mmCIF file of C-alpha atoms in Angstrom:
data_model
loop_
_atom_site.group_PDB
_atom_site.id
_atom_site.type_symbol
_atom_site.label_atom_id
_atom_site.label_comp_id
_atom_site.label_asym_id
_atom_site.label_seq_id
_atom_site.Cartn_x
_atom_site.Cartn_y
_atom_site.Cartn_z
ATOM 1 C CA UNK A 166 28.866 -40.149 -2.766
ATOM 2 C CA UNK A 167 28.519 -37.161 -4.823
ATOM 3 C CA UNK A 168 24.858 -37.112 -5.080
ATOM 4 C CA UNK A 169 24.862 -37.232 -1.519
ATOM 5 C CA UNK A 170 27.012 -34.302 -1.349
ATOM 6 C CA UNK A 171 24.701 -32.366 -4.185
ATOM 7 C CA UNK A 172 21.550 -33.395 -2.811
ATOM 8 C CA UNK A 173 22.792 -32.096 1.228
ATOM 9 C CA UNK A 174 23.799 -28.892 -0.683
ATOM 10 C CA UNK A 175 20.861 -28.215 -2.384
ATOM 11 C CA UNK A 176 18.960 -29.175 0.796
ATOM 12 C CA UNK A 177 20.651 -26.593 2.507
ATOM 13 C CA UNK A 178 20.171 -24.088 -0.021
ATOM 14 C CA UNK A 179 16.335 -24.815 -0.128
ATOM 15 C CA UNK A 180 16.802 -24.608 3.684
ATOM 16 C CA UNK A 181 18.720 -21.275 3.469
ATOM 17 C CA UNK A 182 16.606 -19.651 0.848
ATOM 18 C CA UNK A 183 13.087 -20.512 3.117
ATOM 19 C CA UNK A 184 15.450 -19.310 6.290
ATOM 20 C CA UNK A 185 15.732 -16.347 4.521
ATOM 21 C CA UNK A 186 12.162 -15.562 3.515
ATOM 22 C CA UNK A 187 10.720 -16.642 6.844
ATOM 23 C CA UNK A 188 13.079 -13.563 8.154
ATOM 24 C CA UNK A 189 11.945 -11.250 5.595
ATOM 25 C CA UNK A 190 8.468 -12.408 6.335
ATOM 26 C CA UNK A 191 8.202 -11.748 9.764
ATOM 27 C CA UNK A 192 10.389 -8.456 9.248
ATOM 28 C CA UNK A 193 7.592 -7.345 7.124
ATOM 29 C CA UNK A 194 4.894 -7.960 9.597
ATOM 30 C CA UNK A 195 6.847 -6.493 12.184
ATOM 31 C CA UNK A 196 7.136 -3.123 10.459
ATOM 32 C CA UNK A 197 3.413 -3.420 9.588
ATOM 33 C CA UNK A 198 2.088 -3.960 13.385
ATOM 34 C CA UNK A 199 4.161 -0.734 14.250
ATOM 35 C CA UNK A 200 2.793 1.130 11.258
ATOM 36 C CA UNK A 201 -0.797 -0.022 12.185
ATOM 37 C CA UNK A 202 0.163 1.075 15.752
ATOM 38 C CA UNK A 203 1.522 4.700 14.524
ATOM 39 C CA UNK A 204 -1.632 5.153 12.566
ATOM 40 C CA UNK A 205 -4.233 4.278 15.294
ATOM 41 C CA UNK A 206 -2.561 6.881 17.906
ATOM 42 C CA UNK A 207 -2.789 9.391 15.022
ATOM 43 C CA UNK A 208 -6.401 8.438 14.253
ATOM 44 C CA UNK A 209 -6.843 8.510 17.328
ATOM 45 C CA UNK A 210 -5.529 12.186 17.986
ATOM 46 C CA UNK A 211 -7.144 13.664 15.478
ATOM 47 C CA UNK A 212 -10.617 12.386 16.240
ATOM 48 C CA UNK A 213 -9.826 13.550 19.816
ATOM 49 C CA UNK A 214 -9.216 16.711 18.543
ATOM 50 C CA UNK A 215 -12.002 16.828 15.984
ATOM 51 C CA UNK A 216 -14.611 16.036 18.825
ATOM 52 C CA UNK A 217 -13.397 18.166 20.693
ATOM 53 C CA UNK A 218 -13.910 21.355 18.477
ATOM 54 C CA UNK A 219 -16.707 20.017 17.560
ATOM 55 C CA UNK A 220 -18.237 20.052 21.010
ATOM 56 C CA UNK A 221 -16.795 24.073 20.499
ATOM 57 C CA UNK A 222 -19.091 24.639 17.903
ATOM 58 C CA UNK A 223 -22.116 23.158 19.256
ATOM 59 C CA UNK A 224 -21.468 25.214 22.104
ATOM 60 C CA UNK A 225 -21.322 28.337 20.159
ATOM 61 C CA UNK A 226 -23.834 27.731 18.332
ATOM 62 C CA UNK A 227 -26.611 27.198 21.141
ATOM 63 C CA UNK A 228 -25.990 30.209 22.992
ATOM 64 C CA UNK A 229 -25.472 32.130 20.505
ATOM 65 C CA UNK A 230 -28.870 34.032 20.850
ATOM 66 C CA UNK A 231 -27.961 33.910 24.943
ATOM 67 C CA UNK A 232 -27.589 37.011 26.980
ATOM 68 C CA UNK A 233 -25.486 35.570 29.461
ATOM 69 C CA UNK A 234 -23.249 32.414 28.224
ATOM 70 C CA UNK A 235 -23.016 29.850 31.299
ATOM 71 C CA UNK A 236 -19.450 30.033 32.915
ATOM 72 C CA UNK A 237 -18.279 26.732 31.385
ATOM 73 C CA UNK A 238 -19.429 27.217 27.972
ATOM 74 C CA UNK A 239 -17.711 31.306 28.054
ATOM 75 C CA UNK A 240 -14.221 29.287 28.972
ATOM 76 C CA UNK A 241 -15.309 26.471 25.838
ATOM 77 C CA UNK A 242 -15.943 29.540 23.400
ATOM 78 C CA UNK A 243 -12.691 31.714 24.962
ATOM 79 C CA UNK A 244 -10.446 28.474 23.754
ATOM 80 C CA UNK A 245 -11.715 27.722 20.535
ATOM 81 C CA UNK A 246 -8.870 29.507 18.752
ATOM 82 C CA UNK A 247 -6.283 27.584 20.734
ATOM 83 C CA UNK A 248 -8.386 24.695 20.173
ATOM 84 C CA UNK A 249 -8.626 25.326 16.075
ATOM 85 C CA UNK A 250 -5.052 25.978 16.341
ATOM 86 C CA UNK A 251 -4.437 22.843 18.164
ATOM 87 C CA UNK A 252 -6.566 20.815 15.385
ATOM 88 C CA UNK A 253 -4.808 21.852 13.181
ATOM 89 C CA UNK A 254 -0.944 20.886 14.569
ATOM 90 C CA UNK A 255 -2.363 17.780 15.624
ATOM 91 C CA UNK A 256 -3.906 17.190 11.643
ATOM 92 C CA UNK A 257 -0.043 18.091 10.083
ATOM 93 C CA UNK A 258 1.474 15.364 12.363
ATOM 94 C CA UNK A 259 -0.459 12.874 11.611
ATOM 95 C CA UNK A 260 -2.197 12.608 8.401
ATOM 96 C CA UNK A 261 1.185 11.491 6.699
ATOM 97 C CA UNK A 262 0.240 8.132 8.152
ATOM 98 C CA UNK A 263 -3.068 8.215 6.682
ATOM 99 C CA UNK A 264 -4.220 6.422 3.502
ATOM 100 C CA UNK A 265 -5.059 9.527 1.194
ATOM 101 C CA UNK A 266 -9.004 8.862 1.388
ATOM 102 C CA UNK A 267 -8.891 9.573 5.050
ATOM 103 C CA UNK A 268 -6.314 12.140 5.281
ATOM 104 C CA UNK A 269 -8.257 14.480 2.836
ATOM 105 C CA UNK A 270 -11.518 13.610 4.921
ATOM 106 C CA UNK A 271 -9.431 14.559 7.877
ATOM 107 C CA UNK A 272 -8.172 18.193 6.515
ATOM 108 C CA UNK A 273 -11.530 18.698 4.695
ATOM 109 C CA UNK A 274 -13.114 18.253 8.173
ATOM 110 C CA UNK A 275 -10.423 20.555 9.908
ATOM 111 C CA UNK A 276 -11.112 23.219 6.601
ATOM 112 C CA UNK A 277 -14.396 23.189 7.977
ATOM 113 C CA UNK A 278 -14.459 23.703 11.395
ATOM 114 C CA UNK A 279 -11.851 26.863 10.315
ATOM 115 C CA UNK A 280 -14.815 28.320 8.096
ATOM 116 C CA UNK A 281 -16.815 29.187 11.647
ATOM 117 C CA UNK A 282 -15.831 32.075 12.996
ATOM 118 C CA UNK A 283 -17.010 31.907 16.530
ATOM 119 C CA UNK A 284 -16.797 35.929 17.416
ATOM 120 C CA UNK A 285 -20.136 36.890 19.093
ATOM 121 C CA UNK A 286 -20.864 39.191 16.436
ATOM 122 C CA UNK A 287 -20.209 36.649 13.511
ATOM 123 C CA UNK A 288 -22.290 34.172 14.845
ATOM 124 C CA UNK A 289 -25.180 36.708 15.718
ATOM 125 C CA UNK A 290 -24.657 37.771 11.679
ATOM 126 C CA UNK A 291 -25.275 34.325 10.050
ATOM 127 C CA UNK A 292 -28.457 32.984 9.288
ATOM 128 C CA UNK A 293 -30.132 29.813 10.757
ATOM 129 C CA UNK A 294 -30.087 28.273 7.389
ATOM 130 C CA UNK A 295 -26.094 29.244 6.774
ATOM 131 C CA UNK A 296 -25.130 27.524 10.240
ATOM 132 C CA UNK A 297 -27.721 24.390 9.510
ATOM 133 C CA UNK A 298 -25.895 24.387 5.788
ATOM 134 C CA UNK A 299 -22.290 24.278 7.169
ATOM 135 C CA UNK A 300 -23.303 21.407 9.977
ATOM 136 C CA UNK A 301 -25.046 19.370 7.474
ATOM 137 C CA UNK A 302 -21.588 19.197 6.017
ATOM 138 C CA UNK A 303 -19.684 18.603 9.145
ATOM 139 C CA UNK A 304 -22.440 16.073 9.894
ATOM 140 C CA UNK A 305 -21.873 14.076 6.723
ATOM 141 C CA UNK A 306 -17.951 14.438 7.309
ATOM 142 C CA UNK A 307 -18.311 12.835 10.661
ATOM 143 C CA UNK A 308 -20.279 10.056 9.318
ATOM 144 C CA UNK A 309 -17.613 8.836 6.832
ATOM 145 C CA UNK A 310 -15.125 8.928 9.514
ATOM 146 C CA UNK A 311 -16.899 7.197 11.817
ATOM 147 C CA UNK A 312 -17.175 4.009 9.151
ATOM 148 C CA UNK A 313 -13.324 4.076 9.851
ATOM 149 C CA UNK A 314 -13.873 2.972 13.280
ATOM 150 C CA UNK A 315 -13.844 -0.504 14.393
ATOM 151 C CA UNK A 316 -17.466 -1.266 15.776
ATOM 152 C CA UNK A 317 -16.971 -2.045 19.259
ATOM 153 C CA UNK A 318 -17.735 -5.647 20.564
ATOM 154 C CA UNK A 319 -20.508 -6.247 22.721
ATOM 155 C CA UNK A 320 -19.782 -7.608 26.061
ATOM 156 C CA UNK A 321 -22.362 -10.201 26.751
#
């Protein structure tokens, strides 16, 4: 009778203790979906905002020997500094949920785009080979984030 008793309790102990870790198992995954989710918006974000200064730049950068700057591309070039500004709020929020390879890719990249000043004058000033120089490097910045991205699968 007693090592029926002993042997119930310590199959409800094994029973607790696996209760108990299934719990802390799934609790674990939970809070690791919701972190994945967190850092996808933020990835997310910040490429949004990345692309978008970057289609700033190119702007800039091709009518920059223009006399007259097509209506669209004037409004681009008149929000850039809102734009850089926004980059840059949008960078602070989220690269606390980045891994530290791709958070310092990510403010590298921002540190970059900030070099360009996109006055009239200051673009007029730099040389061909400065601007190809400081693409190049935006370039190869763009390229490392984009192994970050999941390939997207092809619909057949």
């Amino acid at each position: 009778m007693i090592d029926k008793l002993l042997l119930a309790a310590a199959g409800a102990g094994i029973v607790f203790y696996f209760s108990r870790a299934l719990e802390r198992y799934r609790r674990d995954q939970s809070v690791s979906s919701e972190l994945g989710k967190l850092r996808a918006q933020a990835f997310a974000k910040i490429l949004a905002a990345l692309s978008s200064n970057h289609m700033i730049l190119t702007q800039a950068l091709e009518h920059r020997h223009t006399a007259q700057i097509p209506d669209t591309d004037a409004l681009l070039l008149a929000r850039s500094k809102e734009q850089l500004e926004r980059l840059r709020d949008v960078v602070l929020e989220g690269i606390g949920l980045m891994d530290k390879p791709v958070g310092t890719l990510f403010s590298n990249y921002a540190t970059a785009f900030g070099e360009f000043d996109l006055s009239e004058k200051a673009l007029l000033e730099m040389t061909d080979e400065q601007i190809e120089a400081k693409l190049k490097i935006i370039r190869a910045m763009r390229e490392q984030l984009a192994a970050y991205i999941p390939p997207i699968p092809r619909v057949d």
